[in-house]
Each structure stands twice: as C-alpha cells, then as structure tokens.
CSV table of C-alpha atoms in Angstrom, one decimal:
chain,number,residue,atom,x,y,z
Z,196,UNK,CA,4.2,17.6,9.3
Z,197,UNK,CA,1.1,16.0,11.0
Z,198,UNK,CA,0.9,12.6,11.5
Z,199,UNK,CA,-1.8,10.9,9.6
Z,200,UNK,CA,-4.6,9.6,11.4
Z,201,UNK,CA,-5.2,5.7,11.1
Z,202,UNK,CA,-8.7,4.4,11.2
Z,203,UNK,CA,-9.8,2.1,13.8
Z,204,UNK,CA,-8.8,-1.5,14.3
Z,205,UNK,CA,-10.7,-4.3,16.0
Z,206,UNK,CA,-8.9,-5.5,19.2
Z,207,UNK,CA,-6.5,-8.3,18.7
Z,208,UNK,CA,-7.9,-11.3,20.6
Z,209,UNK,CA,-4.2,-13.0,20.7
Z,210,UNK,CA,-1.4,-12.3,23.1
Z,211,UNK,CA,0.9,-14.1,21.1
Z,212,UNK,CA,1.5,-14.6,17.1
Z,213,UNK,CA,3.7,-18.1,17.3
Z,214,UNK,CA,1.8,-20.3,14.1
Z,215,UNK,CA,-0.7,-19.7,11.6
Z,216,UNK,CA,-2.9,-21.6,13.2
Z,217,UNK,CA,-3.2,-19.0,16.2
Z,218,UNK,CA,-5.1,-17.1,14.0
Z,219,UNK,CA,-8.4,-17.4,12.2
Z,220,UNK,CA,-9.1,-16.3,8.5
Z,221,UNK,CA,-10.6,-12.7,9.7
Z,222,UNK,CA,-8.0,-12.1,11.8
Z,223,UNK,CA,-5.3,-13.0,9.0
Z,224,UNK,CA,-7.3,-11.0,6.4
Z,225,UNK,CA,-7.7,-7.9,8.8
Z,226,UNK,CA,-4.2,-8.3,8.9
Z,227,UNK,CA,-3.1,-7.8,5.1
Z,228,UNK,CA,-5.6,-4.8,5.2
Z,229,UNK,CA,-3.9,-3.3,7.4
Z,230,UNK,CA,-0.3,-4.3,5.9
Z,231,UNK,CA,-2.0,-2.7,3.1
Z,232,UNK,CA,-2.3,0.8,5.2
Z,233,UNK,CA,1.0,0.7,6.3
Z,234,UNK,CA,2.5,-0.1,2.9
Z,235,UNK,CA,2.8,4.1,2.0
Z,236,UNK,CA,5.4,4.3,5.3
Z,237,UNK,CA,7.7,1.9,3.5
Z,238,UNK,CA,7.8,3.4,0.1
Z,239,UNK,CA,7.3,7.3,0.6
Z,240,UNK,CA,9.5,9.9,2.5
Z,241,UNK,CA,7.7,9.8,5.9
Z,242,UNK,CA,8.0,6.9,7.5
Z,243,UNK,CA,7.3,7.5,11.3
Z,244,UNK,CA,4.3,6.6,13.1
Z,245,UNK,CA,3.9,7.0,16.8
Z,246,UNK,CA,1.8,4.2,17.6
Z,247,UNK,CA,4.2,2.3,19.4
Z,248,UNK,CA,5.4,5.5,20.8
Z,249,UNK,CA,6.8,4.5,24.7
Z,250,UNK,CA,6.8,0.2,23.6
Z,251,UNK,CA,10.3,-1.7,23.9
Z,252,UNK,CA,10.6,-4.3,21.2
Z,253,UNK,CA,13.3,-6.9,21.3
Z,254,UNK,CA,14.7,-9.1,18.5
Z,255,UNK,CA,16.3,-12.0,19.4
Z,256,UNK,CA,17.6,-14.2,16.9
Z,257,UNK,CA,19.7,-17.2,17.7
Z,258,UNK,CA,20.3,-17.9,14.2
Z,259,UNK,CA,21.8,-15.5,11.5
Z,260,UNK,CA,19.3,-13.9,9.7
Z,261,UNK,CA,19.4,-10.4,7.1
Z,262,UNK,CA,15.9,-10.1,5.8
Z,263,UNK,CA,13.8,-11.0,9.2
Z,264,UNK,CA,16.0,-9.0,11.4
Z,265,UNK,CA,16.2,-6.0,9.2
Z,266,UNK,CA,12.1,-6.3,8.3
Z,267,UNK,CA,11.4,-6.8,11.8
Z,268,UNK,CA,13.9,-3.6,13.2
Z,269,UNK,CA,12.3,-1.3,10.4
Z,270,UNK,CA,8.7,-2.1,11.5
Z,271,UNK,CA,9.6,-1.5,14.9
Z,272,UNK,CA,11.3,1.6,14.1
Z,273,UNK,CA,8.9,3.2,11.7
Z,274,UNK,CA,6.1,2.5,14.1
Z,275,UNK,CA,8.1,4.7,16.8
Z,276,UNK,CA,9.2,1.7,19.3
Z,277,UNK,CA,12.6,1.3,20.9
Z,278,UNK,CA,14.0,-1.3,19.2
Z,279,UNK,CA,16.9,-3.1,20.8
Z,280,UNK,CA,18.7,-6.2,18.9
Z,281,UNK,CA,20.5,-8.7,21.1
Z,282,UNK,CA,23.5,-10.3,19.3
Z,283,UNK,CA,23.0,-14.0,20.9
Z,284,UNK,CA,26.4,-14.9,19.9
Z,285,UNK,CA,28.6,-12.4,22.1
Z,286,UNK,CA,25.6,-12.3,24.8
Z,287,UNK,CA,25.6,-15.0,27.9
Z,288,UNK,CA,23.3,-17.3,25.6
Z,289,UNK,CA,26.8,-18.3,24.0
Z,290,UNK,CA,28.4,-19.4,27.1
Z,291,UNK,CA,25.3,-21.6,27.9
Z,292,UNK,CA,22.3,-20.0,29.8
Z,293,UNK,CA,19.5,-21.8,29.3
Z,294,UNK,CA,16.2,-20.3,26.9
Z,295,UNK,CA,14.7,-19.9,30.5
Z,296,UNK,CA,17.5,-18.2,31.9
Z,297,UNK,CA,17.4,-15.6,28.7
Z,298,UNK,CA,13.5,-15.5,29.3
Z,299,UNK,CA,13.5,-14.1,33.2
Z,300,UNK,CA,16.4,-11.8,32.1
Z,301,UNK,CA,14.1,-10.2,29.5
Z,302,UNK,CA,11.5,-10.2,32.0
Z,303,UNK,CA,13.6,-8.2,34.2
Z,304,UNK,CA,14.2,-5.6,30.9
Z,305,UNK,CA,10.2,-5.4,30.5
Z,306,UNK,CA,9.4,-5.5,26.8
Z,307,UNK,CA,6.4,-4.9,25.1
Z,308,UNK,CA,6.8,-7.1,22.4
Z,309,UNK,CA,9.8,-10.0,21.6
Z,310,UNK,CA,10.9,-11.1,18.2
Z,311,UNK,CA,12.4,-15.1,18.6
Z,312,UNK,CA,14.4,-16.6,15.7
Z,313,UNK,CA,16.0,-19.9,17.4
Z,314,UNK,CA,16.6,-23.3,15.6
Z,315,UNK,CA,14.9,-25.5,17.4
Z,316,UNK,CA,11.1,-26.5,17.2
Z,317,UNK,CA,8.9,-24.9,20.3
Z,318,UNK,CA,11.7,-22.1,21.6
Z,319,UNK,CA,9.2,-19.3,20.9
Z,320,UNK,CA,6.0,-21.4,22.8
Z,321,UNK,CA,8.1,-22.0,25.3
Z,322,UNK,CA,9.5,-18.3,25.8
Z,323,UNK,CA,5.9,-17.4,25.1
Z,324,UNK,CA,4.8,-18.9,28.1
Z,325,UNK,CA,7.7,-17.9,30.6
Z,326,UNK,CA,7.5,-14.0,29.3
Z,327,UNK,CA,5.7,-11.8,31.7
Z,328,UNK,CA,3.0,-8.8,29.8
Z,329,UNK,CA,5.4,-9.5,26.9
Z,330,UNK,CA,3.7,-10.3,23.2
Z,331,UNK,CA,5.9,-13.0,21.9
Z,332,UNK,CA,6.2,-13.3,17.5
Z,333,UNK,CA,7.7,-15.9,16.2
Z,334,UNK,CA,10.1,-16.0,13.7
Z,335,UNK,CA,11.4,-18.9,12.7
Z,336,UNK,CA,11.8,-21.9,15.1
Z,337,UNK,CA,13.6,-25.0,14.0
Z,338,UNK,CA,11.8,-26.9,11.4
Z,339,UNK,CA,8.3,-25.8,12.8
Z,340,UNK,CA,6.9,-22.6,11.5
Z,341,UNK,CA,7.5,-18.6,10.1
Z,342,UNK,CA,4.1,-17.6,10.3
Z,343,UNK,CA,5.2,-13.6,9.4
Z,344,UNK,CA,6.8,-15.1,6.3
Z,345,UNK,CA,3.4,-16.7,5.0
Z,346,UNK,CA,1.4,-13.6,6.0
Z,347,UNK,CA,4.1,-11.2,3.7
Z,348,UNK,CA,4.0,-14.0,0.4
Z,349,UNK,CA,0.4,-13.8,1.1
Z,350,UNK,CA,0.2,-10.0,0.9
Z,351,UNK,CA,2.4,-10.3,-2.3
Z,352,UNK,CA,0.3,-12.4,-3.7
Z,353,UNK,CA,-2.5,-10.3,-2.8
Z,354,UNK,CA,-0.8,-7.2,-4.3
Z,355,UNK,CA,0.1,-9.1,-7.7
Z,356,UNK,CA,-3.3,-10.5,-8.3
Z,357,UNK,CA,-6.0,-8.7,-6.5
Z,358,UNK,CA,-6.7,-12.0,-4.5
Z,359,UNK,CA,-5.5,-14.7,-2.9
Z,360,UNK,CA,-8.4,-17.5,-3.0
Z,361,UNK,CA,-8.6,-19.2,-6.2
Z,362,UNK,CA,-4.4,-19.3,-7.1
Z,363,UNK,CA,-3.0,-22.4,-7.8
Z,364,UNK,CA,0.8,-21.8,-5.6
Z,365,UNK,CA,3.1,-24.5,-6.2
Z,366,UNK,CA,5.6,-24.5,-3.6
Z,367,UNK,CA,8.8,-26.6,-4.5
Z,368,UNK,CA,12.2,-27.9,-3.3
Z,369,UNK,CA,13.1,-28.3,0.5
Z,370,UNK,CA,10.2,-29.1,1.9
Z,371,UNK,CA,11.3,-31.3,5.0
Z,372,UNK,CA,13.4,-28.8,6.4
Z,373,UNK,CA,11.3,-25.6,5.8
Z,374,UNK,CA,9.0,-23.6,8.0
Z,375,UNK,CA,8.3,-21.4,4.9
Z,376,UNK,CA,6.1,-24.6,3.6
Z,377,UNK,CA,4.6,-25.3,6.8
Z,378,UNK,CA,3.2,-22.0,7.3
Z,379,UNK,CA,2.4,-21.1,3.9
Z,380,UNK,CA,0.3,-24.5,3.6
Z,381,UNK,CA,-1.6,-23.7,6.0
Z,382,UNK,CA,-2.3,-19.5,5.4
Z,383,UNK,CA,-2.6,-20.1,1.6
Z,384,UNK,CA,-5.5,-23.0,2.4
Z,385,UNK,CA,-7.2,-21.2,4.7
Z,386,UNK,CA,-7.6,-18.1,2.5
Z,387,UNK,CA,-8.7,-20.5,-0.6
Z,388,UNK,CA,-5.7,-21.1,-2.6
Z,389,UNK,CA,-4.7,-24.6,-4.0
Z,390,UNK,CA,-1.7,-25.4,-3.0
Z,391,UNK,CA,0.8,-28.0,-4.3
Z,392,UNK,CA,4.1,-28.8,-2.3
Z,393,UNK,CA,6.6,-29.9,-4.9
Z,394,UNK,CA,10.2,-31.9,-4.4
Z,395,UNK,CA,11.7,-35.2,-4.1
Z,396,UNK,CA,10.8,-38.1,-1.6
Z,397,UNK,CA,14.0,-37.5,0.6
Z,398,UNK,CA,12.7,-33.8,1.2
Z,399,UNK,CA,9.1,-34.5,2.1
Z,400,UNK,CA,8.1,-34.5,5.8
Z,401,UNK,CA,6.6,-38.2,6.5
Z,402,UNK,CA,3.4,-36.6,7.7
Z,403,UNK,CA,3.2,-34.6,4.5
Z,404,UNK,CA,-0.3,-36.7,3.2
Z,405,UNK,CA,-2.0,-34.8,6.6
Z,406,UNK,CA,-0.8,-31.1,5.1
Z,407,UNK,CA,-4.0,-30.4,3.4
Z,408,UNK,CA,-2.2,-30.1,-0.3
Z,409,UNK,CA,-1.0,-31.9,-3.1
Z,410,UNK,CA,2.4,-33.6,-3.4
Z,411,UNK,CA,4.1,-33.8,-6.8
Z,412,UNK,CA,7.6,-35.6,-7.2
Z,413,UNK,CA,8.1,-34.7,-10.5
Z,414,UNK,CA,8.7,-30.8,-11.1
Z,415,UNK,CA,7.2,-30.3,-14.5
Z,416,UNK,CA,4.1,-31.9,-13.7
Z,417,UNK,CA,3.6,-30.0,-10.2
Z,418,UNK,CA,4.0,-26.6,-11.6
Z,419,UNK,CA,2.1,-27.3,-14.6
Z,420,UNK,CA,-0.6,-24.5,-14.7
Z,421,UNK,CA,0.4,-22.8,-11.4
Z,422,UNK,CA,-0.1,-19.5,-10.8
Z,423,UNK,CA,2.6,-18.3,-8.2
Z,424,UNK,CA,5.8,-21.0,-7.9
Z,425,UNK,CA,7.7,-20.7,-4.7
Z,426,UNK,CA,11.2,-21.6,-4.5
Z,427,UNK,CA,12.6,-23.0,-1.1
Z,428,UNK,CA,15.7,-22.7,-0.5
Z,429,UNK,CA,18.2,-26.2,-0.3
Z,430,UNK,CA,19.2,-26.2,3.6
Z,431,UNK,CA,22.0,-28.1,3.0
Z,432,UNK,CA,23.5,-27.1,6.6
Z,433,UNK,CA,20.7,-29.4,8.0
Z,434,UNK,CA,21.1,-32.4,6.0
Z,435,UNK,CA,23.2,-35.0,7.2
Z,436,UNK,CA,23.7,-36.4,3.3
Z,437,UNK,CA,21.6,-38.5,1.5
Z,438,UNK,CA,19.0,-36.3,1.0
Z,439,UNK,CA,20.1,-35.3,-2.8
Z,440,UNK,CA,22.6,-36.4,-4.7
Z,441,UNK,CA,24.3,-33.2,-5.5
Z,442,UNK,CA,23.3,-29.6,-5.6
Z,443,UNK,CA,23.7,-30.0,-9.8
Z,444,UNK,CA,21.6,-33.0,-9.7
Z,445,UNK,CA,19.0,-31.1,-7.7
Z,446,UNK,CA,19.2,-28.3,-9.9
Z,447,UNK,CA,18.5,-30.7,-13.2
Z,448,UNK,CA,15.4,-32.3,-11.8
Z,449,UNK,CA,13.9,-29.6,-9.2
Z,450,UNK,CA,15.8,-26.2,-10.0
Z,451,UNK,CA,13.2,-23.6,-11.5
Z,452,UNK,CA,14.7,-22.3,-15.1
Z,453,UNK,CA,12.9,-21.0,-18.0
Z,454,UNK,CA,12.3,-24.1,-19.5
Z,455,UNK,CA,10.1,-25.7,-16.7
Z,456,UNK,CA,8.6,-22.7,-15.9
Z,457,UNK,CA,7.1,-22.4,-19.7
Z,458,UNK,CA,4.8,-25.0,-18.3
Z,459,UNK,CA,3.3,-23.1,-15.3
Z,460,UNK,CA,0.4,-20.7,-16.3
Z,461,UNK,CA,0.4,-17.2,-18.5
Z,462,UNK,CA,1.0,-14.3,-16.1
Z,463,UNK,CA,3.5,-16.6,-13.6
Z,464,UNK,CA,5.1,-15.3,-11.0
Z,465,UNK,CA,7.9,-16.6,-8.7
Z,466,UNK,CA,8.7,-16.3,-5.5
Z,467,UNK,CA,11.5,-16.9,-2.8
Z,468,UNK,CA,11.7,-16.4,0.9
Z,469,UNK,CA,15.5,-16.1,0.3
Z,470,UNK,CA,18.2,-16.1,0.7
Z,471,UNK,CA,18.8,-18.0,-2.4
Z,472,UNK,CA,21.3,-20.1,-3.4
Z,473,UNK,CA,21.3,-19.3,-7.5
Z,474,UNK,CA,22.3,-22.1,-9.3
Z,475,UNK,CA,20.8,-24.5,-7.3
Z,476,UNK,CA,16.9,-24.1,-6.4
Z,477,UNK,CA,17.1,-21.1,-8.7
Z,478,UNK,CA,18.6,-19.6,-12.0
Z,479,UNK,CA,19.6,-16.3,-12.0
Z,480,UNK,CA,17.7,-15.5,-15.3
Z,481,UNK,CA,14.6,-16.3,-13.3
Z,482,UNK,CA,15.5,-14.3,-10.2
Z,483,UNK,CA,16.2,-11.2,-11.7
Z,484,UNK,CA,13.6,-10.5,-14.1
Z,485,UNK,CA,11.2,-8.4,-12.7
Z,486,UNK,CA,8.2,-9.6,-15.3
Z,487,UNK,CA,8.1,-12.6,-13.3
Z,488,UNK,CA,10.2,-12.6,-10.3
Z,489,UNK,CA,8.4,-11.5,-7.4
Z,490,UNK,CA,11.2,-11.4,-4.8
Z,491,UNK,CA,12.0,-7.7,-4.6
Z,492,UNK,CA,8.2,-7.4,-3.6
Z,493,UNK,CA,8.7,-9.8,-0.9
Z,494,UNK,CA,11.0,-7.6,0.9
Z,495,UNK,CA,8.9,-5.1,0.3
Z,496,UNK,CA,6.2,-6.4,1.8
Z,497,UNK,CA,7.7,-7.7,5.0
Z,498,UNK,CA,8.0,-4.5,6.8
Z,499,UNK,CA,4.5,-3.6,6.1
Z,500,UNK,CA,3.2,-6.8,7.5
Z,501,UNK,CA,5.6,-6.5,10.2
Z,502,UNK,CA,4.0,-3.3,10.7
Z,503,UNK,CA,0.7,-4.8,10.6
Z,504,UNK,CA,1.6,-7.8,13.4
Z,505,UNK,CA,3.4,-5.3,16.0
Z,506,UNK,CA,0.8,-3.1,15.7
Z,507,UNK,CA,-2.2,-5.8,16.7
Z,508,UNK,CA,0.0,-7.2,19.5
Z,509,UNK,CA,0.6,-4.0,21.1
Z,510,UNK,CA,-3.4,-3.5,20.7
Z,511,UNK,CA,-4.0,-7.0,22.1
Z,512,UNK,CA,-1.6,-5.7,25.2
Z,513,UNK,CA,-3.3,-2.0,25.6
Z,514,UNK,CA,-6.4,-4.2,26.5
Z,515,UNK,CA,-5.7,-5.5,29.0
Z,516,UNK,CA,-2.9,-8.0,29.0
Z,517,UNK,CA,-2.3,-10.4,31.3
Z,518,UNK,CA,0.8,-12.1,30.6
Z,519,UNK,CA,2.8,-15.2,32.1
Z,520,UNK,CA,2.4,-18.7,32.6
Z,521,UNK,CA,-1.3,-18.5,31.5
Z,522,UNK,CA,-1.3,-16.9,28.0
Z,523,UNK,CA,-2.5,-18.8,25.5
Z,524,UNK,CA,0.9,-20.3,23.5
C-alpha cells in the first residue's frame, strides 16, 4: 500500500519542546493541525509513516508512567523511528550516576530525539542543554511543567467543540503539586480560553495570583457555568500531611459527582490527565459515562499530538541543527 503523502509543514523554529512557553500561539495551533492529520494513523488499520524513517528516539522516564510512555513509544513507532525505552530503575541511574553522567552517555548513543520524565523541576532544561544534535521533549519534570499534556487536552477540547478560545475550563483539585495546571494555564490562555483553577488553599501554589486565571476555593461556585472541568489528580505521594484532611473529606468538598457537576454548563465535559484515583478527585459514575467523560478521548489524542511534536522536532533538526551547550533551553 502506498504511503500517503503529507502536505508541507513550516520549519520548526525550536530545538527543544521543554514548556509552553517555548512556543508561540502559531506554532501551538500549527501543531493541533497537524495532530489533526495524524489522528487517521491512530484510529484506522495503517498506522506507519516513514517520516522518522533512520531517527533514534529515546524515552527516559525516571518516574513510573503508563499513558506518557506508551503515547510517546506509539508516536515514535508509528512515525517509523527506533524507539528504545530505558528502564532507569535497573540502569546505572539507580546506582547513582549523576543526570549529567546519563546525558554524555546518551550522547555517546546519538539520538535524534529524547523523551525526559524525571521528578525534579529543571532535569529536562538541564539535559536539554548538555545533549549534543539531540531534540529534547519534556515530559513531566517535578512540579514544573507537561507541556505535551496541555497540547493533547487542548486538541480534545478542540475536537469536542470545534474551538478552543472562548471555553470557560475549570481546572480543579491538586493544584500545587501539578504540572498538568501549570501548562494547561498557560496553553488554554494563550489560545483564548478562560480559565479557572479550582481547589483548597493548602493546594494552591503561593504564586498562584501571577497564573493569569481565576482562583475559586469553593467547588460549586468555580465550576458554575464551565464548559470543560478538569480533574487533577490528589498526589498524595508528595504531600508531607496537612495538605487535606482526608481523601473522604476531599472528595465531600472538591470531588467532581453528579450533583456539583449539574451546576457547570449544558453540554459539559470532563476531563482527566489520569491516572485517577476514583473515589477521591472522581466518581466513577462521572468517569465512565461517555456523554460527558472525555477521558478515553484523551488517550486518544496523545499519540496524535505526540505525533505532531516528534515530527516538528525532527524538522527543526533536518534544518540544520546545532545542538549542545548553546540551544536555546
């Protein structure tokens, strides 16, 4: 069967895709057109492409992850890379080489593109500077950002509504310790959606009054009239205590259920970035119905953005590439 012919892209201007910011609204909106393109190569029966023919990509992810790594080693696969996953926990990382050490080994491996996942704030800047000709994406670092996350809710949303600018996204729970909400914030604003961040005092960042949306402690009132409501998840394996009472408690005041989300506007839809912990920032009732939920969708929609990033990255490197110390991070 003959491979389709894609049209034309413009040449990515980025060596690097580490935080929304790195990118301007065009770039992020040429982006979800293309996710759009790719979208057929997740869904139908042929799902190879050849335009990463002869590129190495690497996922490294220092913290356990199902949906990222998966969406991520699909992308890679169905683009036509050679996609290599490094298990961080049986790998010399786990018996203490440094980020820097793992980051001249890599060099020495030469990949075309590297996925980071690592928990603390700044790993994938800082391998982003030390990799040599290597496009770095990251995602997830520490509490900072996801930016591949917010690009895939914001394809969702796209897909769902015909539009992002102009929705009113509440985005509730966890706020503190999430990237999600950091990047999202940010995308959704820039492409014209209001957004409302949503959750109790202990779980919002200090800084939150600079974020560019509105805060809401109580959870009736800050869904009221919303469009999309997205779920965070509780990351109780980053609190020390004190941040809620209990997980029931939480789920009283802040969990999303049928009756607070009678409140939001007609046509709702929710969203998760999972993995959810039902019961707790989520009923199950909520999750699984598929008039409202649009969580299957996000998975969905990952590997097409995926698609999307990999694809402008490589472009960025078949241009002429520099790598090194002196990339932009």
């Amino acid at each position: 069967m003959t491979e389709p012919v894609l049209p034309p892209r413009q040449p990515f201007t980025r060596p690097h895709l580490l935080q929304i910011g790195d990118l301007n609204r065009l770039e992020a909106l040429e982006l979800l057109d293309r996710a759009r393109l790719f979208l057929p190569f997740t869904q139908g029966r042929d799902k190879k492409l050849s335009v990463l023919k002869g590129r190495t990509l690497i996922n490294l992810f220092f913290e356990n992850s199902t949906r990222t790594q998966a969406s991520f080693e699909l992308a890679g696969k169905r683009m036509g890379a050679d996609v290599v996953n490094m298990s961080v926990k049986s790998s010399s990382v786990a018996k203490g080489e440094t980020l820097l050490d793992t980051a001249a080994t890599l060099n020495a491996m030469g990949p075309d593109l590297l996925v980071i996942r690592h928990g603390a704030s700044g790993a994938a800047q800082l391998l982003a500077r030390k990799m040599v000709g290597c496009a770095v994406i990251n995602a997830g670092d520490g509490k900072h950002e996801h930016p591949t996350q917010a690009l895939l809710d914001a394809f969702t949303m796209l897909r769902t509504f015909g539009r992002v600018e102009g929705l009113t996204v509440a985005v509730c729970g966890d706020v503190l310790h999430s990237r999600v909400a950091r990047s999202n914030v940010a995308l959704l604003s820039m492409l014209g959606a209001r957004v409302r961040l949503v959750g109790p005092p202990t779980l919002m960042p200090t800084d939150v009054g600079r974020w560019g949306a509105d805060v809401f402690h109580d959870m009736r009132r800050g869904i009221a009239g919303a469009d999309v409501v997205m779920m965070l998840r509780l990351q109780l394996e980053r609190m020390d205590g004190g941040f809620v009472p209990s997980a029931r408690e939480f789920f009283r005041f802040y969990g999303l259920d049928r009756e607070k989300l009678a409140l939001a506007a007609p046509g709702v839809r929710v969203m998760h970035p999972g993995p959810m912990n039902r019961g707790v920032e989520i009923d199950s009732d909520v999750a699984d119905d598929e008039r409202v939920s649009l969580i299957a969708d996000q998975v969905e929609s990952g590997v097409a953005v995926r698609m999307a990033v990999l694809e402008a990255l490589a472009s960025y490197g078949g241009n002429g590439r520099a790598g090194g110390a002196g990339d932009p991070a």
